[in-house]
Amino acid sequence: MEAKGLMPVRLEEAKALSDELRLIILEIIEKEPMSVIEIVDELKRSGIIKTPNAIRYHLAVLKDAGLIELVRVGKTYKYAAKGKFYAYTGSSDVDDLIEKLALEVKGDVEAIARSLLEEHWDELVEAAKKLKPCEFCVTKHFIERVEFYFMEFLD
């Protein structure tokens, strides 16, 4: 197996990495390529019980984000991490500057967002009604939550 390089996490990968189970799956397949069933079994040994379909869903999210790939192992294909992933932070000076700038524009950004929400409220509600939560979402009342978020923001 060839060596894989370290790569910082980019913004487009953040959603895929925001789920703890996906991080665990990445850690597992960083060591060696595995099939869905092998991942299920490895998780089970760690006390995490998930169905193969749940694992397939999380693998699809990771694959769509470009974090994993299918590799040929003998006559079958298995999932493998494309690299090692690590979190990184900037210097405290940069963090302080970003925080200062964010505070300076916060009022303007809130005013723009409020104006857009008020102007396009009906369109946003209709769009929210068309959204459907996936079967793995914790929140069962997704549309109501989106509407509540907009209402909360306007108050």
mmCIF file of C-alpha atoms in Angstrom:
data_model
loop_
_atom_site.group_PDB
_atom_site.id
_atom_site.type_symbol
_atom_site.label_atom_id
_atom_site.label_comp_id
_atom_site.label_asym_id
_atom_site.label_seq_id
_atom_site.Cartn_x
_atom_site.Cartn_y
_atom_site.Cartn_z
ATOM 1 C CA MET A 1 0.000 0.000 0.000
ATOM 2 C CA GLU A 2 1.430 3.392 -0.948
ATOM 3 C CA ALA A 3 1.983 6.188 1.566
ATOM 4 C CA LYS A 4 -0.698 8.813 1.860
ATOM 5 C CA GLY A 5 0.040 12.463 2.531
ATOM 6 C CA LEU A 6 -1.388 14.715 5.195
ATOM 7 C CA MET A 7 -3.924 17.260 3.999
ATOM 8 C CA PRO A 8 -5.648 20.096 5.847
ATOM 9 C CA VAL A 9 -9.440 20.049 5.967
ATOM 10 C CA ARG A 10 -11.028 22.416 3.449
ATOM 11 C CA LEU A 11 -14.366 24.114 3.922
ATOM 12 C CA GLU A 12 -16.195 21.863 1.436
ATOM 13 C CA GLU A 13 -15.180 18.841 3.521
ATOM 14 C CA ALA A 14 -16.418 20.312 6.795
ATOM 15 C CA LYS A 15 -19.959 18.965 6.499
ATOM 16 C CA ALA A 16 -18.719 15.452 5.847
ATOM 17 C CA LEU A 17 -16.442 15.678 8.875
ATOM 18 C CA SER A 18 -19.074 17.200 11.171
ATOM 19 C CA ASP A 19 -20.469 13.793 12.128
ATOM 20 C CA GLU A 20 -18.657 11.782 14.809
ATOM 21 C CA LEU A 21 -19.481 8.438 13.185
ATOM 22 C CA ARG A 22 -17.970 9.576 9.882
ATOM 23 C CA LEU A 23 -14.786 10.562 11.710
ATOM 24 C CA ILE A 24 -14.646 7.101 13.279
ATOM 25 C CA ILE A 25 -15.216 5.469 9.886
ATOM 26 C CA LEU A 26 -12.414 7.581 8.378
ATOM 27 C CA GLU A 27 -10.088 6.554 11.183
ATOM 28 C CA ILE A 28 -10.928 2.878 10.590
ATOM 29 C CA ILE A 29 -10.360 2.934 6.832
ATOM 30 C CA GLU A 30 -7.194 5.036 7.127
ATOM 31 C CA LYS A 31 -5.514 1.890 8.468
ATOM 32 C CA GLU A 32 -6.655 -0.420 5.669
ATOM 33 C CA PRO A 33 -9.360 -0.526 2.987
ATOM 34 C CA MET A 34 -12.572 -2.196 4.156
ATOM 35 C CA SER A 35 -15.931 -3.282 2.811
ATOM 36 C CA VAL A 36 -19.191 -2.055 4.321
ATOM 37 C CA ILE A 37 -19.600 -5.302 6.284
ATOM 38 C CA GLU A 38 -16.020 -5.110 7.568
ATOM 39 C CA ILE A 39 -16.682 -1.549 8.763
ATOM 40 C CA VAL A 40 -19.920 -2.660 10.473
ATOM 41 C CA ASP A 41 -18.010 -5.471 12.214
ATOM 42 C CA GLU A 42 -15.159 -3.178 13.263
ATOM 43 C CA LEU A 43 -17.634 -0.661 14.704
ATOM 44 C CA LYS A 44 -19.441 -3.480 16.520
ATOM 45 C CA ARG A 45 -16.145 -4.478 18.195
ATOM 46 C CA SER A 46 -15.959 -0.889 19.466
ATOM 47 C CA GLY A 47 -19.502 -1.075 20.818
ATOM 48 C CA ILE A 48 -21.083 0.921 17.990
ATOM 49 C CA ILE A 49 -24.004 -0.909 16.394
ATOM 50 C CA LYS A 50 -24.996 0.376 12.943
ATOM 51 C CA THR A 51 -26.748 -1.231 9.997
ATOM 52 C CA PRO A 52 -24.965 -1.682 6.672
ATOM 53 C CA ASN A 53 -27.385 0.835 5.116
ATOM 54 C CA ALA A 54 -26.451 3.462 7.710
ATOM 55 C CA ILE A 55 -22.765 2.866 6.963
ATOM 56 C CA ARG A 56 -23.408 3.086 3.206
ATOM 57 C CA TYR A 57 -25.069 6.470 3.739
ATOM 58 C CA HIS A 58 -22.083 7.815 5.686
ATOM 59 C CA LEU A 59 -19.634 6.372 3.158
ATOM 60 C CA ALA A 60 -21.554 8.125 0.362
ATOM 61 C CA VAL A 61 -21.254 11.458 2.202
ATOM 62 C CA LEU A 62 -17.512 10.922 2.656
ATOM 63 C CA LYS A 63 -17.082 9.828 -0.968
ATOM 64 C CA ASP A 64 -19.060 12.828 -2.304
ATOM 65 C CA ALA A 65 -16.771 15.104 -0.276
ATOM 66 C CA GLY A 66 -13.751 13.469 -1.894
ATOM 67 C CA LEU A 67 -12.404 12.111 1.382
ATOM 68 C CA ILE A 68 -12.533 8.414 0.495
ATOM 69 C CA GLU A 69 -12.355 6.284 -2.607
ATOM 70 C CA LEU A 70 -13.109 2.776 -3.764
ATOM 71 C CA VAL A 71 -9.959 0.725 -4.257
ATOM 72 C CA ARG A 72 -9.589 -2.697 -5.780
ATOM 73 C CA VAL A 73 -8.474 -5.320 -3.274
ATOM 74 C CA GLY A 74 -8.167 -8.672 -4.985
ATOM 75 C CA LYS A 75 -11.434 -9.287 -6.784
ATOM 76 C CA THR A 76 -13.492 -6.844 -4.708
ATOM 77 C CA TYR A 77 -13.650 -3.111 -4.109
ATOM 78 C CA LYS A 78 -13.260 -1.622 -0.655
ATOM 79 C CA TYR A 79 -13.380 1.877 0.801
ATOM 80 C CA ALA A 80 -10.124 3.632 1.662
ATOM 81 C CA ALA A 81 -9.310 7.071 3.034
ATOM 82 C CA LYS A 82 -7.545 9.324 0.526
ATOM 83 C CA GLY A 83 -5.264 10.730 3.225
ATOM 84 C CA LYS A 84 -4.825 11.443 6.899
ATOM 85 C CA PHE A 85 -6.949 14.270 8.195
ATOM 86 C CA TYR A 86 -6.172 16.634 11.019
ATOM 87 C CA ALA A 87 -7.669 19.786 12.455
ATOM 88 C CA TYR A 88 -5.547 22.905 12.367
ATOM 89 C CA THR A 89 -5.861 26.412 13.729
ATOM 90 C CA GLY A 90 -4.276 29.694 12.806
ATOM 91 C CA SER A 91 -2.222 31.868 15.112
ATOM 92 C CA SER A 92 -3.979 33.710 17.918
ATOM 93 C CA ASP A 93 -3.131 37.046 16.206
ATOM 94 C CA VAL A 94 -5.036 35.972 13.088
ATOM 95 C CA ASP A 95 -7.930 34.659 15.202
ATOM 96 C CA ASP A 96 -8.083 37.966 17.123
ATOM 97 C CA LEU A 97 -8.066 39.991 13.892
ATOM 98 C CA ILE A 98 -10.839 37.863 12.365
ATOM 99 C CA GLU A 99 -12.931 38.221 15.527
ATOM 100 C CA LYS A 100 -12.425 42.016 15.533
ATOM 101 C CA LEU A 101 -13.433 42.302 11.862
ATOM 102 C CA ALA A 102 -16.449 40.045 12.391
ATOM 103 C CA LEU A 103 -17.656 42.228 15.262
ATOM 104 C CA GLU A 104 -17.248 45.352 13.117
ATOM 105 C CA VAL A 105 -19.500 44.030 10.347
ATOM 106 C CA LYS A 106 -21.923 42.030 12.511
ATOM 107 C CA GLY A 107 -24.583 44.749 12.611
ATOM 108 C CA ASP A 108 -24.448 45.313 8.854
ATOM 109 C CA VAL A 109 -24.646 41.587 8.111
ATOM 110 C CA GLU A 110 -27.610 41.159 10.471
ATOM 111 C CA ALA A 111 -29.421 44.094 8.833
ATOM 112 C CA ILE A 112 -28.857 42.668 5.347
ATOM 113 C CA ALA A 113 -29.974 39.197 6.424
ATOM 114 C CA ARG A 114 -33.076 40.592 8.152
ATOM 115 C CA SER A 115 -33.969 42.610 5.044
ATOM 116 C CA LEU A 116 -33.547 39.576 2.775
ATOM 117 C CA LEU A 117 -35.595 37.361 5.090
ATOM 118 C CA GLU A 118 -38.419 39.892 5.272
ATOM 119 C CA GLU A 119 -38.376 40.476 1.511
ATOM 120 C CA HIS A 120 -38.281 36.774 0.585
ATOM 121 C CA TRP A 121 -40.127 35.230 3.568
ATOM 122 C CA ASP A 122 -42.881 33.547 1.534
ATOM 123 C CA GLU A 123 -40.390 32.101 -0.953
ATOM 124 C CA LEU A 124 -38.245 30.739 1.885
ATOM 125 C CA VAL A 125 -41.221 29.099 3.590
ATOM 126 C CA GLU A 126 -42.289 27.464 0.311
ATOM 127 C CA ALA A 127 -38.746 26.243 -0.322
ATOM 128 C CA ALA A 128 -38.564 24.870 3.237
ATOM 129 C CA LYS A 129 -41.831 22.987 2.727
ATOM 130 C CA LYS A 130 -40.323 21.224 -0.296
ATOM 131 C CA LEU A 131 -37.292 20.047 1.693
ATOM 132 C CA LYS A 132 -37.440 16.512 2.996
ATOM 133 C CA PRO A 133 -35.318 15.241 5.867
ATOM 134 C CA CYS A 134 -33.302 12.121 5.203
ATOM 135 C CA GLU A 135 -34.186 9.002 7.154
ATOM 136 C CA PHE A 136 -31.074 9.479 9.278
ATOM 137 C CA CYS A 137 -31.941 12.991 10.526
ATOM 138 C CA VAL A 138 -32.560 13.319 14.235
ATOM 139 C CA THR A 139 -35.106 16.124 13.810
ATOM 140 C CA LYS A 140 -38.463 14.791 12.660
ATOM 141 C CA HIS A 141 -40.002 18.231 12.247
ATOM 142 C CA PHE A 142 -37.489 19.619 9.772
ATOM 143 C CA ILE A 143 -39.762 22.110 7.998
ATOM 144 C CA GLU A 144 -41.047 23.512 11.277
ATOM 145 C CA ARG A 145 -37.467 23.913 12.488
ATOM 146 C CA VAL A 146 -36.472 25.877 9.384
ATOM 147 C CA GLU A 147 -39.500 28.159 9.785
ATOM 148 C CA PHE A 148 -38.751 28.564 13.508
ATOM 149 C CA TYR A 149 -35.145 29.506 12.723
ATOM 150 C CA PHE A 150 -36.262 32.245 10.341
ATOM 151 C CA MET A 151 -38.845 33.539 12.831
ATOM 152 C CA GLU A 152 -36.293 33.499 15.640
ATOM 153 C CA PHE A 153 -33.844 35.452 13.491
ATOM 154 C CA LEU A 154 -36.417 38.127 12.696
ATOM 155 C CA ASP A 155 -37.269 38.689 16.372
#
